[in-house]
Coordinates of C-alpha atoms and ligand atoms in Angstrom, one line a residue:
M1 CA 6.2 -11.8 -0.6
S2 CA 3.7 -12.8 -3.2
E3 CA 5.2 -15.0 -5.9
V4 CA 4.3 -13.7 -9.3
P5 CA 6.6 -15.4 -11.9
T6 CA 8.6 -12.6 -13.4
L7 CA 9.5 -12.4 -17.1
E8 CA 13.1 -13.1 -17.9
S9 CA 15.0 -9.9 -18.7
N10 CA 16.3 -11.5 -21.9
A11 CA 12.9 -12.8 -23.0
T12 CA 12.2 -12.1 -26.7
L13 CA 9.2 -9.9 -27.7
D14 CA 7.4 -13.0 -28.8
Q15 CA 8.0 -14.8 -25.5
T16 CA 6.9 -11.7 -23.6
R17 CA 3.7 -11.4 -25.6
E18 CA 2.9 -15.1 -25.2
R19 CA 3.5 -15.0 -21.4
M20 CA 1.4 -11.9 -21.0
R21 CA -1.4 -13.4 -23.1
A22 CA -1.3 -16.6 -21.1
T23 CA -1.6 -14.7 -17.8
L24 CA -3.9 -11.9 -18.7
Q25 CA -6.3 -13.5 -21.1
G26 CA -9.8 -12.5 -20.1
I27 CA -8.5 -9.8 -17.7
I28 CA -7.6 -7.2 -20.4
P29 CA -8.3 -7.2 -24.1
D30 CA -5.8 -9.0 -26.4
F31 CA -5.0 -5.9 -28.4
E32 CA -4.0 -4.1 -25.2
I33 CA -1.8 -7.0 -24.1
D34 CA 0.0 -6.9 -27.5
L35 CA 0.6 -3.2 -27.2
K36 CA 1.8 -3.4 -23.7
A37 CA 4.0 -6.4 -24.3
E38 CA 6.2 -4.3 -26.6
I39 CA 6.7 -1.7 -23.9
A40 CA 7.3 -4.4 -21.3
H41 CA 9.9 -6.0 -23.5
H42 CA 11.8 -2.7 -23.8
I43 CA 11.7 -2.2 -20.1
N44 CA 12.9 -5.6 -19.2
A45 CA 15.9 -5.3 -21.6
L46 CA 16.7 -1.9 -20.3
K47 CA 16.5 -2.8 -16.6
K48 CA 19.0 -5.6 -17.2
E49 CA 21.4 -3.2 -19.1
M50 CA 21.1 -0.6 -16.3
N51 CA 21.4 -3.0 -13.3
A52 CA 18.0 -1.8 -12.1
V53 CA 15.3 -3.6 -10.1
I54 CA 11.6 -2.9 -10.5
L55 CA 9.2 -3.2 -7.6
G56 CA 5.5 -3.4 -8.2
H57 CA 2.9 -2.5 -5.6
N58 CA -0.2 -4.8 -5.4
Y59 CA -2.3 -1.9 -6.8
M60 CA -0.5 -1.6 -10.1
E61 CA -2.6 -2.2 -13.2
P62 CA -2.5 -5.8 -14.4
A63 CA -0.4 -5.4 -17.5
L64 CA 2.4 -3.7 -15.5
Y65 CA 2.0 -6.0 -12.5
H66 CA 2.4 -9.1 -14.5
S67 CA 5.2 -8.0 -16.8
V68 CA 8.0 -5.9 -15.5
P69 CA 8.4 -6.1 -11.6
D70 CA 11.1 -8.3 -10.2
F71 CA 9.1 -8.3 -6.9
V72 CA 5.5 -7.5 -6.1
G73 CA 3.9 -6.9 -2.7
D74 CA 2.9 -4.1 -0.3
S75 CA 4.9 -1.0 0.3
L76 CA 6.9 -2.2 3.3
Q77 CA 7.7 -5.6 1.8
L78 CA 9.0 -3.9 -1.3
S79 CA 11.0 -1.4 0.6
S80 CA 12.6 -4.1 2.6
I81 CA 13.5 -5.9 -0.6
S82 CA 15.1 -2.7 -1.9
A83 CA 17.3 -2.5 1.2
N84 CA 18.8 -5.9 0.2
T85 CA 19.2 -5.6 -3.5
D86 CA 22.5 -5.4 -5.4
A87 CA 20.9 -3.3 -8.1
E88 CA 22.1 0.3 -8.5
I89 CA 18.7 1.7 -9.5
I90 CA 15.4 0.9 -7.8
V91 CA 12.3 1.8 -9.8
F92 CA 9.3 1.9 -7.4
C93 CA 6.1 1.3 -9.3
G94 CA 3.9 2.7 -6.6
V95 CA 3.2 6.1 -5.1
W96 CA 5.6 8.7 -3.9
F97 CA 5.7 8.0 -0.2
M98 CA 6.7 4.4 -1.1
G99 CA 9.6 5.7 -3.1
E100 CA 10.6 7.8 -0.1
T101 CA 10.5 4.7 2.2
A102 CA 12.7 2.8 -0.2
K103 CA 15.1 5.8 -0.2
V104 CA 15.2 5.9 3.6
L105 CA 16.1 2.2 3.7
S106 CA 18.5 2.3 0.8
P107 CA 20.0 5.8 0.9
D108 CA 22.9 5.0 -1.4
K109 CA 20.8 3.8 -4.2
T110 CA 19.1 5.8 -7.0
V111 CA 15.4 5.4 -6.3
L112 CA 13.0 6.4 -9.1
V113 CA 9.2 6.8 -9.0
P114 CA 7.8 6.9 -12.6
S115 CA 5.4 9.8 -11.9
R116 CA 5.7 12.9 -9.8
E117 CA 1.9 13.1 -9.6
A118 CA 1.5 9.8 -7.7
G119 CA 0.5 11.1 -4.3
C120 CA -1.9 9.7 -1.7
S121 CA -4.7 11.3 0.2
L122 CA -3.4 9.9 3.5
A123 CA 0.2 11.1 3.1
A124 CA -1.1 14.5 1.9
G125 CA -3.4 14.8 4.9
I126 CA -0.7 15.2 7.6
Q127 CA 2.1 17.8 7.9
V128 CA 5.1 18.1 10.2
S129 CA 3.4 21.1 11.8
D130 CA 0.4 18.9 12.7
V131 CA 2.6 16.3 14.4
R132 CA 4.3 19.0 16.4
A133 CA 1.0 20.5 17.4
L134 CA -0.3 17.0 18.5
K135 CA 2.8 16.4 20.6
L136 CA 2.3 19.7 22.4
R137 CA -1.4 19.0 22.9
Y138 CA -0.9 15.4 24.2
P139 CA 2.5 15.4 25.9
G140 CA 4.1 12.0 26.6
A141 CA 2.0 10.1 24.1
P142 CA 4.2 8.3 21.6
V143 CA 3.5 9.0 18.0
V144 CA 2.8 6.1 15.6
T145 CA 2.7 6.9 11.9
Y146 CA 1.3 4.7 9.3
V147 CA 3.7 3.8 6.5
N148 CA 1.5 6.0 4.2
T149 CA 3.2 9.2 5.2
Y150 CA 6.0 11.3 3.8
A151 CA 9.5 10.9 5.2
E152 CA 9.5 14.2 7.0
V153 CA 6.4 13.2 8.9
K154 CA 7.9 9.8 9.8
A155 CA 11.0 11.7 11.0
E156 CA 8.7 13.4 13.7
S157 CA 7.4 10.1 15.0
D158 CA 8.4 7.3 17.4
Y159 CA 7.2 4.2 15.6
C160 CA 6.0 3.4 12.1
C161 CA 3.4 0.8 11.3
T162 CA 1.7 -0.9 8.4
S163 CA -1.9 -2.1 8.0
G164 CA -0.6 -5.5 8.8
N165 CA 1.0 -4.7 12.2
A166 CA -0.8 -1.6 13.5
D167 CA -2.4 -3.6 16.3
K168 CA 0.9 -5.2 17.3
V169 CA 2.6 -1.8 17.5
L170 CA -0.3 -0.5 19.7
K171 CA -0.2 -3.5 22.0
H172 CA 3.6 -3.0 22.3
L173 CA 3.2 0.6 23.4
F174 CA 0.4 -0.1 25.8
G175 CA 2.4 -2.9 27.2
L176 CA 5.3 -0.5 27.9
G177 CA 2.9 1.5 30.1
H178 CA 1.6 4.2 27.8
D179 CA -2.1 4.9 28.3
R180 CA -2.4 7.1 25.2
V181 CA -0.9 6.7 21.8
I182 CA -1.2 9.2 18.9
F183 CA -1.9 7.2 15.7
L184 CA -1.6 9.1 12.3
P185 CA -3.0 9.8 9.9
D186 CA -5.8 7.3 8.8
E187 CA -8.8 7.7 11.0
Y188 CA -10.4 4.4 10.0
L189 CA -7.2 2.4 10.5
A190 CA -6.8 4.1 13.9
R191 CA -10.4 3.3 14.8
N192 CA -10.2 -0.3 13.6
S193 CA -6.9 -0.9 15.3
A194 CA -8.1 0.6 18.5
K195 CA -11.1 -1.8 18.5
E196 CA -8.8 -4.7 17.7
V197 CA -6.7 -4.1 20.8
G198 CA -9.6 -3.1 23.1
A199 CA -8.6 0.6 23.3
A200 CA -10.9 3.7 23.3
Y201 CA -10.6 6.1 20.4
F202 CA -11.1 9.8 19.9
T203 CA -10.1 12.2 17.1
A204 CA -7.4 14.7 18.1
F205 CA -8.7 18.2 19.2
K206 CA -12.3 17.0 19.5
D207 CA -12.9 17.7 23.2
D208 CA -16.4 16.3 23.3
E209 CA -15.0 12.9 21.9
E210 CA -12.1 13.0 24.4
D211 CA -14.6 13.6 27.3
R212 CA -16.6 10.5 26.3
V213 CA -13.5 8.2 26.7
K214 CA -12.1 9.7 29.9
G215 CA -11.1 7.0 32.3
A216 CA -10.3 4.4 29.6
A217 CA -7.2 2.3 30.4
H218 CA -5.9 2.7 26.9
T219 CA -6.8 5.3 24.3
V220 CA -5.8 5.8 20.6
I221 CA -5.8 9.5 19.5
G222 CA -6.5 9.7 15.8
W223 CA -6.4 12.2 13.0
N224 CA -9.2 13.2 10.6
V225 CA -8.0 12.0 7.2
R226 CA -9.0 8.9 5.3
C227 CA -8.0 7.0 2.2
E228 CA -10.0 8.5 -0.6
V229 CA -10.6 5.1 -2.1
H230 CA -11.3 2.8 0.9
E231 CA -13.7 5.4 2.5
L232 CA -16.1 4.9 -0.4
F233 CA -17.0 1.3 0.4
T234 CA -20.2 1.0 2.3
V235 CA -22.0 -1.6 4.4
Q236 CA -24.7 -1.6 1.7
D237 CA -22.0 -2.6 -0.8
V238 CA -21.1 -5.6 1.4
E239 CA -24.8 -6.6 1.6
N240 CA -25.2 -6.2 -2.2
V241 CA -22.2 -8.4 -2.9
R242 CA -23.4 -11.1 -0.5
R243 CA -26.9 -11.1 -2.1
Q244 CA -25.5 -11.2 -5.6
Y245 CA -22.7 -13.8 -5.1
P246 CA -23.8 -16.6 -2.8
G247 CA -21.0 -18.1 -0.7
V248 CA -18.6 -15.1 -1.4
V249 CA -15.9 -14.4 1.2
I250 CA -15.5 -10.6 1.6
L251 CA -12.0 -9.4 2.5
A252 CA -11.8 -5.7 3.5
H253 CA -8.8 -3.5 3.9
P254 CA -8.5 -1.9 7.4
E255 CA -8.6 1.5 5.7
C256 CA -12.3 0.8 5.2
S257 CA -14.8 2.2 7.7
P258 CA -15.4 0.2 11.0
G259 CA -18.9 -0.6 9.7
V260 CA -17.5 -2.2 6.6
I261 CA -14.9 -4.1 8.6
A262 CA -17.6 -5.5 10.9
A263 CA -19.7 -6.6 8.0
A264 CA -16.9 -8.3 6.1
D265 CA -15.6 -11.8 6.7
V266 CA -11.8 -11.0 6.8
S267 CA -10.0 -7.8 7.6
G268 CA -6.4 -7.5 6.5
S269 CA -3.6 -5.9 4.6
T270 CA -3.1 -6.6 0.9
K271 CA -0.6 -9.3 1.9
V272 CA -3.3 -11.0 4.1
M273 CA -5.6 -10.9 1.0
V274 CA -3.1 -12.5 -1.3
D275 CA -2.3 -15.2 1.2
Y276 CA -6.0 -15.9 1.9
V277 CA -6.9 -16.2 -1.7
E278 CA -3.9 -18.5 -2.3
Q279 CA -4.4 -20.7 0.7
V280 CA -8.1 -20.8 1.7
A281 CA -10.6 -22.4 -0.7
A282 CA -13.9 -20.6 -1.0
P283 CA -16.6 -20.5 -3.7
R284 CA -15.6 -16.9 -4.6
Y285 CA -13.8 -13.9 -3.2
A286 CA -14.5 -10.1 -3.2
L287 CA -11.8 -7.7 -2.3
F288 CA -12.9 -4.4 -0.7
T289 CA -9.7 -2.5 -1.7
E290 CA -8.2 -0.7 -4.7
C291 CA -9.7 -2.5 -7.7
S292 CA -6.6 -3.5 -9.7
M293 CA -5.7 -5.9 -7.0
G294 CA -8.8 -8.1 -7.7
D295 CA -7.7 -8.2 -11.4
N296 CA -4.1 -9.0 -10.4
L297 CA -5.2 -11.9 -8.2
A298 CA -7.7 -13.2 -10.8
A299 CA -4.7 -13.4 -13.2
Q300 CA -2.4 -14.9 -10.6
F301 CA -4.9 -17.5 -9.3
P302 CA -7.0 -18.5 -12.3
H303 CA -8.5 -21.5 -10.4
R304 CA -10.0 -19.0 -7.9
E305 CA -13.2 -17.0 -8.7
M306 CA -12.7 -13.3 -8.0
V307 CA -15.7 -11.0 -8.0
R308 CA -14.5 -8.3 -10.3
N309 CA -17.1 -5.6 -10.1
C310 CA -14.9 -3.0 -8.7
S311 CA -14.9 0.6 -10.0
L312 CA -12.7 2.1 -7.3
R313 CA -9.4 2.8 -8.9
C314 CA -6.9 5.0 -6.9
Q315 CA -6.1 8.0 -9.1
H316 CA -2.6 8.2 -7.7
M317 CA -1.7 4.5 -8.3
N318 CA -3.2 5.0 -11.8
Q319 CA -0.5 7.5 -12.6
I320 CA 2.1 4.7 -12.9
T321 CA 2.0 3.3 -16.4
L322 CA 4.3 1.0 -18.4
E323 CA 5.0 4.0 -20.6
D324 CA 6.1 6.1 -17.7
T325 CA 8.2 3.3 -16.3
L326 CA 10.0 3.0 -19.6
E327 CA 10.6 6.7 -19.6
A328 CA 11.8 6.6 -15.9
L329 CA 14.6 4.2 -17.0
Q330 CA 15.4 6.1 -20.2
K331 CA 15.6 9.5 -18.4
I332 CA 16.5 8.3 -14.9
Q333 CA 13.5 10.1 -13.5
Y334 CA 11.9 11.0 -11.1
K335 CA 14.6 10.7 -8.5
V336 CA 13.6 10.6 -4.8
E337 CA 15.9 13.0 -3.0
L338 CA 15.9 13.3 0.8
A339 CA 18.1 15.3 3.2
P340 CA 20.5 13.0 5.2
D341 CA 19.0 14.1 8.5
I342 CA 15.5 13.3 7.4
I343 CA 16.7 9.9 6.2
A344 CA 18.3 9.2 9.6
R345 CA 15.3 10.5 11.6
A346 CA 12.7 8.7 9.4
K347 CA 14.6 5.4 9.6
A348 CA 14.4 5.3 13.4
P349 CA 10.6 4.7 13.7
I350 CA 10.9 2.1 11.0
D351 CA 13.6 0.3 12.9
H352 CA 11.6 0.6 16.1
M353 CA 8.7 -1.1 14.4
L354 CA 10.9 -3.8 13.0
A355 CA 12.4 -4.5 16.4
I356 CA 9.0 -5.4 17.9
R357 CA 8.6 -9.2 18.1
Ligands
SF4_1 S1 -5.4 3.6 -2.3 FE1 -5.6 5.2 -0.7 S2 -3.9 4.8 0.7 FE2 -3.4 3.8 -1.2 S3 -2.3 5.4 -2.4 FE3 -4.4 5.5 -3.0 S4 -5.2 7.2 -1.7 FE4 -3.3 6.4 -0.8

């Protein structure tokens, strides 16, 4: 879990403003900090009054990320926190599938996501009917679903995975004797993870691709959707950044294309990126991921030089604002509701993942 010092719930408005100015100076304009400090102050007072906890994903905008969350991190880290909190209300400042995962792990709590519109191109790209069709087409192959899926899709699968442990889950399944694994839904994460574990890859229902990998000892069967943000990074972008910023270390998220991953210096989840910037000294760092994260790390580690030339903001993450977070607490909205059988069935693949050592 990344350690971002949180603001005390009983901090005065002046203290809130000063702390935010100290952290965010040079990251966002002063007038914006002052405006947002007022909202953050209201939120922090209200969350204490309501016995709520706020979780902030690494892709939240800097003013939110550095003011109201009690915890920050990636989606699974935050969901695990939510399972262990005493708070009655969990406000998940992230996208909808993350709220669902928190609800699966904490079914007795009220879980709120501040916007109903906060979707995800990956989660939207795979339906229950698709998973059932895949199981029929490739019988016996276990189904691994990336955490970026809705609960009803997780409920159809055998294992869950994150971008940080996809290769570990694949190795585990191949180690159990499976020669084929269905890996959903991110095509690039599936391709990158297959390469990592030395497995062949083909996209489901593409017979010509399947024919080309016949005879492989281990095969990953992928799906044809991608993260609408990470798929936009190109090898040319990597080359341009290297030319422009000598000595830069490029860290790319495994939802980027295999070409970008091969050209980058480090491939890893958002947690890997945070840890790397914190622990490994380099002249400068460029993150090939959603662009708020570069700003958040620039504020968190002012002694590190982050290349902040990013323009790739996730439209779904961008739905979550301080204003909406305040309204979420005031109106107890938007509640994540899941049927009990979906919760039970979606929890099983998460438990299977967590049981892998
Ligand atoms: S950055 Fe990509 S994977 Fe993450 S929420 Fe946005 S669309 Fe989904």
